[in-house]
Coordinates of N, CA and C in Angstrom, one line a residue:
M1 N 21.2 -11.9 6.4 CA 20.4 -11.9 5.2 C 19.7 -10.5 5.0
L2 N 19.7 -10.1 3.8 CA 19.1 -8.8 3.4 C 17.6 -8.9 3.4
N3 N 16.9 -8.0 4.2 CA 15.5 -8.0 4.3 C 15.0 -6.8 3.5
L4 N 14.4 -7.0 2.3 CA 13.9 -5.9 1.5 C 12.5 -5.4 1.8
I5 N 11.8 -6.2 2.6 CA 10.4 -5.9 2.9 C 10.3 -5.4 4.3
D6 N 9.8 -4.2 4.4 CA 9.6 -3.6 5.8 C 8.2 -4.0 6.2
S7 N 8.1 -4.9 7.2 CA 6.8 -5.3 7.6 C 6.3 -4.6 8.9
T8 N 7.0 -3.6 9.3 CA 6.6 -2.9 10.5 C 5.3 -2.1 10.2
P9 N 4.3 -2.1 11.1 CA 3.1 -1.4 10.8 C 3.4 0.1 10.8
G10 N 2.9 0.8 9.7 CA 3.1 2.3 9.6 C 2.0 3.0 10.3
D11 N 2.3 4.3 10.6 CA 1.2 5.1 11.1 C 0.2 5.5 10.0
P12 N -1.0 5.9 10.3 CA -2.0 6.1 9.2 C -1.6 7.2 8.2
L13 N -0.8 8.2 8.6 CA -0.4 9.2 7.6 C 0.6 8.6 6.6
E14 N 1.5 7.8 7.1 CA 2.5 7.2 6.2 C 1.8 6.2 5.3
L15 N 0.8 5.4 5.8 CA 0.1 4.5 4.9 C -0.7 5.2 3.9
A16 N -1.4 6.4 4.3 CA -2.1 7.1 3.3 C -1.3 7.7 2.2
E17 N -0.1 8.2 2.5 CA 0.9 8.7 1.5 C 1.3 7.5 0.6
Q18 N 1.5 6.4 1.1 CA 1.9 5.2 0.3 C 0.8 4.8 -0.7
C19 N -0.5 4.9 -0.2 CA -1.6 4.6 -1.0 C -1.7 5.6 -2.1
L20 N -1.6 6.8 -1.8 CA -1.6 7.9 -2.9 C -0.6 7.7 -3.9
A21 N 0.7 7.3 -3.5 CA 1.8 7.1 -4.4 C 1.5 5.9 -5.3
L22 N 1.0 4.8 -4.7 CA 0.7 3.6 -5.5 C -0.5 3.9 -6.4
A23 N -1.5 4.6 -6.0 CA -2.6 4.9 -6.9 C -2.2 5.7 -8.1
S24 N -1.3 6.7 -7.9 CA -0.7 7.5 -9.0 C 0.0 6.6 -9.9
A25 N 0.8 5.7 -9.4 CA 1.6 4.8 -10.3 C 0.7 3.9 -11.1
V26 N -0.4 3.4 -10.5 CA -1.3 2.5 -11.2 C -1.9 3.3 -12.4
I27 N -2.3 4.5 -12.1 CA -2.9 5.3 -13.2 C -2.0 5.6 -14.4
K28 N -0.7 5.8 -14.1 CA 0.3 6.2 -15.1 C 0.9 5.1 -15.8
I29 N 1.0 3.9 -15.2 CA 1.7 2.8 -15.9 C 0.8 2.0 -16.8
N30 N 1.4 1.7 -18.0 CA 0.6 1.0 -19.0 C 0.9 -0.5 -19.1
N31 N 1.9 -1.0 -18.5 CA 2.3 -2.4 -18.5 C 1.3 -3.1 -17.6
A32 N 0.6 -4.1 -18.1 CA -0.5 -4.7 -17.4 C 0.0 -5.5 -16.2
S33 N 1.1 -6.3 -16.3 CA 1.5 -7.1 -15.2 C 2.1 -6.2 -14.1
I34 N 2.7 -5.1 -14.4 CA 3.2 -4.2 -13.4 C 2.0 -3.5 -12.7
K35 N 1.0 -3.1 -13.5 CA -0.2 -2.5 -13.0 C -0.9 -3.4 -12.0
E36 N -1.0 -4.7 -12.4 CA -1.7 -5.7 -11.5 C -0.9 -5.9 -10.2
S37 N 0.4 -5.9 -10.3 CA 1.2 -6.0 -9.0 C 1.1 -4.8 -8.1
L38 N 1.1 -3.7 -8.7 CA 0.9 -2.4 -7.9 C -0.5 -2.4 -7.3
Q39 N -1.5 -2.9 -8.0 CA -2.9 -2.9 -7.5 C -3.0 -3.8 -6.3
F40 N -2.3 -5.0 -6.4 CA -2.3 -5.9 -5.2 C -1.6 -5.3 -4.0
I41 N -0.5 -4.6 -4.2 CA 0.2 -3.9 -3.1 C -0.6 -2.8 -2.6
L42 N -1.3 -2.0 -3.4 CA -2.2 -1.0 -3.0 C -3.3 -1.5 -2.1
H43 N -3.9 -2.6 -2.5 CA -5.0 -3.3 -1.7 C -4.5 -3.6 -0.4
E44 N -3.2 -4.2 -0.3 CA -2.7 -4.6 1.0 C -2.4 -3.3 1.9
K45 N -1.9 -2.2 1.3 CA -1.7 -1.0 2.0 C -3.0 -0.4 2.5
M46 N -4.0 -0.4 1.7 CA -5.3 0.1 2.1 C -5.9 -0.7 3.2
E47 N -5.7 -2.0 3.2 CA -6.2 -2.8 4.3 C -5.5 -2.4 5.6
S48 N -4.2 -2.2 5.5 CA -3.4 -1.8 6.7 C -3.8 -0.5 7.2
L49 N -4.1 0.4 6.3 CA -4.6 1.8 6.6 C -5.9 1.7 7.4
F50 N -6.8 0.9 6.9 CA -8.1 0.8 7.5 C -8.0 0.2 8.9
H51 N -7.1 -0.8 9.0 CA -6.9 -1.5 10.4 C -6.2 -0.4 11.3
A52 N -5.3 0.4 10.8 CA -4.6 1.4 11.7 C -5.6 2.4 12.1
L53 N -6.5 2.8 11.2 CA -7.5 3.8 11.6 C -8.5 3.3 12.6
Y54 N -8.9 2.0 12.4 CA -9.9 1.4 13.2 C -9.3 1.2 14.6
N55 N -8.1 0.8 14.7 CA -7.4 0.6 16.0 C -7.1 1.8 16.7
A56 N -7.0 3.0 16.0 CA -6.7 4.2 16.6 C -7.8 4.8 17.4
Q57 N -9.0 4.3 17.2 CA -10.2 4.9 17.9 C -10.3 4.4 19.3

């Protein structure tokens, strides 16, 4: 089966880059449903980033 979702935890730099890319997309996209989906993904990535930074200490 094809797995399109990479659920492996990323390192903080990779997660930060993903958050920046998602934030840029949210700002530029006008479609409300796509914007809402990207905001949900951004929230999940930010949560992962905070956990990665907290566990790195």
